PDB file of C-alpha atoms in Angstrom:
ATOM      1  CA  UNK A   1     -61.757 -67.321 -13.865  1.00 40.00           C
ATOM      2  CA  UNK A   2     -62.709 -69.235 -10.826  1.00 45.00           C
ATOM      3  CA  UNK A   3     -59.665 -70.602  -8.752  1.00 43.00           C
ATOM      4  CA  UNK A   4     -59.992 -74.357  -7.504  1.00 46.00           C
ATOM      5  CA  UNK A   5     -60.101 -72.899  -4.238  1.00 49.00           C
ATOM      6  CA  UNK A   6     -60.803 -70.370  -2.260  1.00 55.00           C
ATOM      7  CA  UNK A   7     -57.550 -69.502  -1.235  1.00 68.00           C
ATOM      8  CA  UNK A   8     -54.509 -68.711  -4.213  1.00 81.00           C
ATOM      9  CA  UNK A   9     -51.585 -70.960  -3.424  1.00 91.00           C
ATOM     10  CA  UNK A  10     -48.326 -69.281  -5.147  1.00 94.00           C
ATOM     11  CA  UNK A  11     -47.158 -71.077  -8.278  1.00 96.00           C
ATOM     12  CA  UNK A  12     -44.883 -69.880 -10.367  1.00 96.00           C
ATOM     13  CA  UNK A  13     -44.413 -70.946 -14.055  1.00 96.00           C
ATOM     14  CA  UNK A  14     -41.785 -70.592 -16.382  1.00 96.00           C
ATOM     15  CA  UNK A  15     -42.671 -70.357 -19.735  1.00 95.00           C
ATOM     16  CA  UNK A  16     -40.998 -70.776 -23.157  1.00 95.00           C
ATOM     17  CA  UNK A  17     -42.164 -67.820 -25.414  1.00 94.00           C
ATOM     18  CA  UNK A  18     -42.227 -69.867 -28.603  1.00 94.00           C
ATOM     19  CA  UNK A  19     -44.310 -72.488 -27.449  1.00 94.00           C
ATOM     20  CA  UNK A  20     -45.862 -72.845 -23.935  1.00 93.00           C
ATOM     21  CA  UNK A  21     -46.097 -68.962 -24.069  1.00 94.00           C
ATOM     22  CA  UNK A  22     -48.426 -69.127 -26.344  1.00 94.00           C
ATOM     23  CA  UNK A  23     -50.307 -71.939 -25.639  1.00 94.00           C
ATOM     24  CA  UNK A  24     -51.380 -70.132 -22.510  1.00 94.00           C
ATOM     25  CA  UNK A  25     -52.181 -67.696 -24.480  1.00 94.00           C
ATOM     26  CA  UNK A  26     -54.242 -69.542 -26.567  1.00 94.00           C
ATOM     27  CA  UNK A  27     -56.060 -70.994 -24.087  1.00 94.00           C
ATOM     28  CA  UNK A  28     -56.924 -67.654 -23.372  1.00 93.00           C
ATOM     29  CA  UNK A  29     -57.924 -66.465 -26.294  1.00 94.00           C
ATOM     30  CA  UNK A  30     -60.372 -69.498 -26.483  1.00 94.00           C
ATOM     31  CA  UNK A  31     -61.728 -68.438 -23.032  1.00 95.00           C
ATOM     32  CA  UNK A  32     -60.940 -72.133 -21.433  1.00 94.00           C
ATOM     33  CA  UNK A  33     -61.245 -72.207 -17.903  1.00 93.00           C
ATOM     34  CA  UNK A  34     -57.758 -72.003 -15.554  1.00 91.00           C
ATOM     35  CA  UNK A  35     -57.227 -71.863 -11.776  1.00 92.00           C
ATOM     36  CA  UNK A  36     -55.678 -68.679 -11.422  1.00 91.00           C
ATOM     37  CA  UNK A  37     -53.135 -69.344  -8.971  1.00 91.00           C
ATOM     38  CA  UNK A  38     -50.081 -69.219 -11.712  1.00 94.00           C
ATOM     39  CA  UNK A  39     -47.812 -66.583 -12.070  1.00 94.00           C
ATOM     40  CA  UNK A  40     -46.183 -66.616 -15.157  1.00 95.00           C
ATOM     41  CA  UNK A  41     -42.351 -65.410 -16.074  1.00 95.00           C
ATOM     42  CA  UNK A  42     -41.634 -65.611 -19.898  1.00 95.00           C
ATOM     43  CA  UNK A  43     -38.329 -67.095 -20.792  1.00 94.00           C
ATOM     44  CA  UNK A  44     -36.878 -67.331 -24.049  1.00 94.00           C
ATOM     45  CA  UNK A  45     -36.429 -71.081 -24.152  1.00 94.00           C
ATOM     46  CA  UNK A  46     -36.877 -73.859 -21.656  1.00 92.00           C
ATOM     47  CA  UNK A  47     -33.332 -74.642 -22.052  1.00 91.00           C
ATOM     48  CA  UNK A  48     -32.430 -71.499 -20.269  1.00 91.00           C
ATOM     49  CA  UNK A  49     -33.891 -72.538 -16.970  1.00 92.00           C
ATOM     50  CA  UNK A  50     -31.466 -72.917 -14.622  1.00 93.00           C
ATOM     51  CA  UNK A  51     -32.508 -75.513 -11.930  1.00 93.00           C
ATOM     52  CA  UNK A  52     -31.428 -72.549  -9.486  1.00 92.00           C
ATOM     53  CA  UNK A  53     -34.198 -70.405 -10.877  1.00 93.00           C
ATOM     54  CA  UNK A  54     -36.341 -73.491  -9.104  1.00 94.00           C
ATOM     55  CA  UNK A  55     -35.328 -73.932  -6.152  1.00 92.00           C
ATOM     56  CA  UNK A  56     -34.777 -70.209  -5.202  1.00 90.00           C
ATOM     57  CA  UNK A  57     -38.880 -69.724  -5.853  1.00 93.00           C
ATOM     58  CA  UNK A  58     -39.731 -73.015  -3.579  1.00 92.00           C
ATOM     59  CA  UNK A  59     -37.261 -71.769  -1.064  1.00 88.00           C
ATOM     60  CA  UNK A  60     -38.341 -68.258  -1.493  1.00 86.00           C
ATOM     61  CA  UNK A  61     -41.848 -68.892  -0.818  1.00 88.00           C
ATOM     62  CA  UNK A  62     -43.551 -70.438  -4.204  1.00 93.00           C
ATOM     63  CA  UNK A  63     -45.940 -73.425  -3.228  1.00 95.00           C
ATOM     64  CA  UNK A  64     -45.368 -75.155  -6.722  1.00 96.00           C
ATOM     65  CA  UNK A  65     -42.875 -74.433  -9.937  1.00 97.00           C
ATOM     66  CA  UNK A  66     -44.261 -75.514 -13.423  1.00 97.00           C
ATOM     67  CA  UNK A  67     -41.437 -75.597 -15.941  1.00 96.00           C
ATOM     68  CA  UNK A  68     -42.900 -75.519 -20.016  1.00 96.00           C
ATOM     69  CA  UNK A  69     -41.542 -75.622 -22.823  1.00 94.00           C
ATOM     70  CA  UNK A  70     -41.829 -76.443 -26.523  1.00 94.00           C
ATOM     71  CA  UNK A  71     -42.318 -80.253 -27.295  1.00 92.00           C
ATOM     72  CA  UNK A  72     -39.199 -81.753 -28.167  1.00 89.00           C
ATOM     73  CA  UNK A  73     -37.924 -81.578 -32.003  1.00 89.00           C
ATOM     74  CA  UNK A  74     -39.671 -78.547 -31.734  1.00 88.00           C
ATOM     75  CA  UNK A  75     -37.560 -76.225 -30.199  1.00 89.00           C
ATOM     76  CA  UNK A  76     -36.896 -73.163 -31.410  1.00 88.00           C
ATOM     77  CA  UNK A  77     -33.500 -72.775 -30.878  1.00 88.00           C
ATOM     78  CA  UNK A  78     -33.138 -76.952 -31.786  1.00 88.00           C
ATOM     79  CA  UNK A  79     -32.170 -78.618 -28.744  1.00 90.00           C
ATOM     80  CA  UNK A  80     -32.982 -76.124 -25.827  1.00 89.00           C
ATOM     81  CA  UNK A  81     -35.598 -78.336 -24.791  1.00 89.00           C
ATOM     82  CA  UNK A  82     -32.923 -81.260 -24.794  1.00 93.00           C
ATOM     83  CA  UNK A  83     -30.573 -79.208 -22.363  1.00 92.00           C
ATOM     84  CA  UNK A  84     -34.150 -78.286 -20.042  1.00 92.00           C
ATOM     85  CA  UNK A  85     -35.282 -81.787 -19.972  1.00 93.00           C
ATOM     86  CA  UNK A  86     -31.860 -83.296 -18.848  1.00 94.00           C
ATOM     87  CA  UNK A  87     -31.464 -80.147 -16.108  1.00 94.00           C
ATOM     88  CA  UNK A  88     -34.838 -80.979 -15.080  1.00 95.00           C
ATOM     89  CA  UNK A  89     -35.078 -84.321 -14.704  1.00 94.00           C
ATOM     90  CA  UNK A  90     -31.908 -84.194 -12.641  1.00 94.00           C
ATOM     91  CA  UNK A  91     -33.636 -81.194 -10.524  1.00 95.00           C
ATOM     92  CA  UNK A  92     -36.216 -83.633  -9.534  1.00 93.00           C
ATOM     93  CA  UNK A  93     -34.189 -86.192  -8.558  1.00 92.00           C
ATOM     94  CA  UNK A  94     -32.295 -83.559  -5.802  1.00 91.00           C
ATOM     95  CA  UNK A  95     -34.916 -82.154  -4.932  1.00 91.00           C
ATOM     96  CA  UNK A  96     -36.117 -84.483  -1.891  1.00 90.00           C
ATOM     97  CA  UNK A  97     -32.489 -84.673  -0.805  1.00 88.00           C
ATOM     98  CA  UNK A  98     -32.911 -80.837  -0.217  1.00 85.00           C
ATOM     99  CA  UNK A  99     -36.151 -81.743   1.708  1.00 85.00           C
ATOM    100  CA  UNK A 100     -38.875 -80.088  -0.942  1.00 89.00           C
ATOM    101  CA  UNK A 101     -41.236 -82.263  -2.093  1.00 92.00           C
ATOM    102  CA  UNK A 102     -40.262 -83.342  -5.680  1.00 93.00           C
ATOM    103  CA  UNK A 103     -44.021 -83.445  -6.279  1.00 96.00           C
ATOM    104  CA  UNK A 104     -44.435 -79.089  -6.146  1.00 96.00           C
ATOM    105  CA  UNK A 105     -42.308 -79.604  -9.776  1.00 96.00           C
ATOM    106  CA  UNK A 106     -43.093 -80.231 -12.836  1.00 96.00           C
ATOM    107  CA  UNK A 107     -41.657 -79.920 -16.368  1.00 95.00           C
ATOM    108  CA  UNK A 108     -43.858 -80.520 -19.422  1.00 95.00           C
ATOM    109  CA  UNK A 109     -44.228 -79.444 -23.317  1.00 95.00           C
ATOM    110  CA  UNK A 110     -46.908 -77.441 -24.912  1.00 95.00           C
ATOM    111  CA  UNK A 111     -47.307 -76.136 -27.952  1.00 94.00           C
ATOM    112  CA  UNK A 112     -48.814 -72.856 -28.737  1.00 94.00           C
ATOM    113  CA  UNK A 113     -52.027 -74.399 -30.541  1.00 94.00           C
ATOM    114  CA  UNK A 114     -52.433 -76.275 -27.489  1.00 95.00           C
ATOM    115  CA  UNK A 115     -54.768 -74.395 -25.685  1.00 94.00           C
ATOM    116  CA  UNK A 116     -56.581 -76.915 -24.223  1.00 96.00           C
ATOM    117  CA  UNK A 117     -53.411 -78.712 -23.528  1.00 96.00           C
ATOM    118  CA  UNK A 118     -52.301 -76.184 -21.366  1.00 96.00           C
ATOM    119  CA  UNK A 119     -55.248 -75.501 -19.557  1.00 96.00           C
ATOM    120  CA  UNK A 120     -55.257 -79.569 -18.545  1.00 96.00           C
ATOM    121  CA  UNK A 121     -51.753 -79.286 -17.126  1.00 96.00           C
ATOM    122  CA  UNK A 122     -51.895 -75.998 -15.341  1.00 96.00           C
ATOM    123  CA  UNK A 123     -55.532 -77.324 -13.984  1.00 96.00           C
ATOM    124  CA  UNK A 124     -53.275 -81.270 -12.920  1.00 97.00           C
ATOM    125  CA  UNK A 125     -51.021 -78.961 -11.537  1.00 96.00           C
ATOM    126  CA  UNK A 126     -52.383 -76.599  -9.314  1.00 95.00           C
ATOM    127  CA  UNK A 127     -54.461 -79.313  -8.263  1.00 96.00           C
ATOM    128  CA  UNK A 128     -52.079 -81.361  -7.514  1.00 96.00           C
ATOM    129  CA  UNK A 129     -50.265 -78.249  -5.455  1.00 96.00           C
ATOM    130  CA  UNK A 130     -53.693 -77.632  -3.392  1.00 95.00           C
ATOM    131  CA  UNK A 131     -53.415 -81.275  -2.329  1.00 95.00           C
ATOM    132  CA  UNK A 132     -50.307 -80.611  -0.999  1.00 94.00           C
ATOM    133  CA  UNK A 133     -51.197 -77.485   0.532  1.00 92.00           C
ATOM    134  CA  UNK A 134     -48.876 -74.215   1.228  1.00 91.00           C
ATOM    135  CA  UNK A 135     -45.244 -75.146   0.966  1.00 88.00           C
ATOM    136  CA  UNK A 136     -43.663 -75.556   4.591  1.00 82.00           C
ATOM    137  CA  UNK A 137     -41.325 -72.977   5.653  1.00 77.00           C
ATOM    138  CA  UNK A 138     -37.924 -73.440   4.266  1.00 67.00           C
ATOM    139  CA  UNK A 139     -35.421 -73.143   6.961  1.00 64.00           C
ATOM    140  CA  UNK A 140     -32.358 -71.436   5.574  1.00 61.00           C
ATOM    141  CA  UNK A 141     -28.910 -73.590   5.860  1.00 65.00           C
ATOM    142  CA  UNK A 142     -25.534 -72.414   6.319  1.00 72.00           C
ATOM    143  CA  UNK A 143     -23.193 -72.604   3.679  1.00 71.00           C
ATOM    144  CA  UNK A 144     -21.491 -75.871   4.996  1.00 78.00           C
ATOM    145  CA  UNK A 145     -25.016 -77.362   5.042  1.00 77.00           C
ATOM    146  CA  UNK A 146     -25.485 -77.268   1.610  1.00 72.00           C
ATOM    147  CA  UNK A 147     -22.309 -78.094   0.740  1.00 78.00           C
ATOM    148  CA  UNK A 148     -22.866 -81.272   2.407  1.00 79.00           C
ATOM    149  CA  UNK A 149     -26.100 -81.470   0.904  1.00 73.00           C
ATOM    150  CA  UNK A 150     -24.649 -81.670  -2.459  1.00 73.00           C
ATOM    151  CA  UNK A 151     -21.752 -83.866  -1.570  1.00 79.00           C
ATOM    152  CA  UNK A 152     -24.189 -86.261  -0.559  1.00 78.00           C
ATOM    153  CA  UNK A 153     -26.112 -85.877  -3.583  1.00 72.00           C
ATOM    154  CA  UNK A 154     -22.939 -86.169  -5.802  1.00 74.00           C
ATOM    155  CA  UNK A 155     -22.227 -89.608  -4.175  1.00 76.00           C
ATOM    156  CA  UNK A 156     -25.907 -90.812  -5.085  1.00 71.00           C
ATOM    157  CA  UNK A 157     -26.933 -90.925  -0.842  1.00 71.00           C
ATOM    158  CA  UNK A 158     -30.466 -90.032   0.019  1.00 63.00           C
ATOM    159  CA  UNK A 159     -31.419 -90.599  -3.897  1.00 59.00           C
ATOM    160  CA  UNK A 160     -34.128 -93.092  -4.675  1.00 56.00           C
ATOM    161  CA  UNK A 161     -32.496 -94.927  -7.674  1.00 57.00           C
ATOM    162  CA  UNK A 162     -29.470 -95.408  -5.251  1.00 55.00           C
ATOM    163  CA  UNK A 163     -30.722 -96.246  -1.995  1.00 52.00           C
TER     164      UNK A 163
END
């Protein structure tokens, strides 16, 4: 499978096994076309993505995180997706206060007969990630760093819904 470019940018994707799981594998199974720059970790549920799991692989080095799981109502384990989407959407609200580009994540749903599905997000993803080109350094902070870092994201500062 041809990547979009020449180079592999490191992605890393979290998968749901019920559902996203195996829509990547069906979209491999039906031979569809996908940049080959994701590295896949199979989780049991979306909902067990902790939004540390993100932001240790952009800080240890990942160019882009991809988050999937199954659509909601569809969850295997009935509202895991609920707890991911919340966590998530939250995640990408802090992430810019951190100084990583909120646009290297993404959450989304796919099914496992969504082959094609999946291979249009991973392709709008690691597209989107090439744009962007290899993640910048992180620079590591001290402890007191991020503690102000959060207690500036706990009072809404820095966030752009509240200025």
């Amino acid at each position: 499978m041809p990547a979009q470019d020449s180079r592999e940018l490191r992605i890393v994707g979290f998968l749901c096994n019920w559902c996203s799981y195996g829509g990547a594998d069906t979209a491999g199974v039906g031979r569809f076309i996908q940049p080959t720059d994701l590295r896949v970790i199979r989780v049991p549920c979306s909902g067990r993505i902790d939004p540390l799991f993100v932001v240790r692989a952009l800080m240890n080095g990942a160019d882009g995180v991809l988050v999937s799981g199954c659509h909601p109502r569809d969850c295997h384990y009935s509202e895991g997706n609920y707890y991911a989407r919340r966590r998530l959407e939250l995640l990408k609200r802090f992430l810019p206060i951190t100084g990583i580009d909120e646009r290297r994540f993404e959450y989304t749903w796919v099914s496992a007969s969504e082959g094609q599905r999946w291979q249009h997000v991973v392709t709008e993803f690691t597209r989107r990630i090439h744009e962007l080109g290899p993640a910048p350094l992180f620079n590591p902070v001290s402890e007191a760093d991020w503690n102000a870092l959060a207690l500036k994201a706990s009072q809404g500062l820095g966030c752009s819904c509240h200025g």
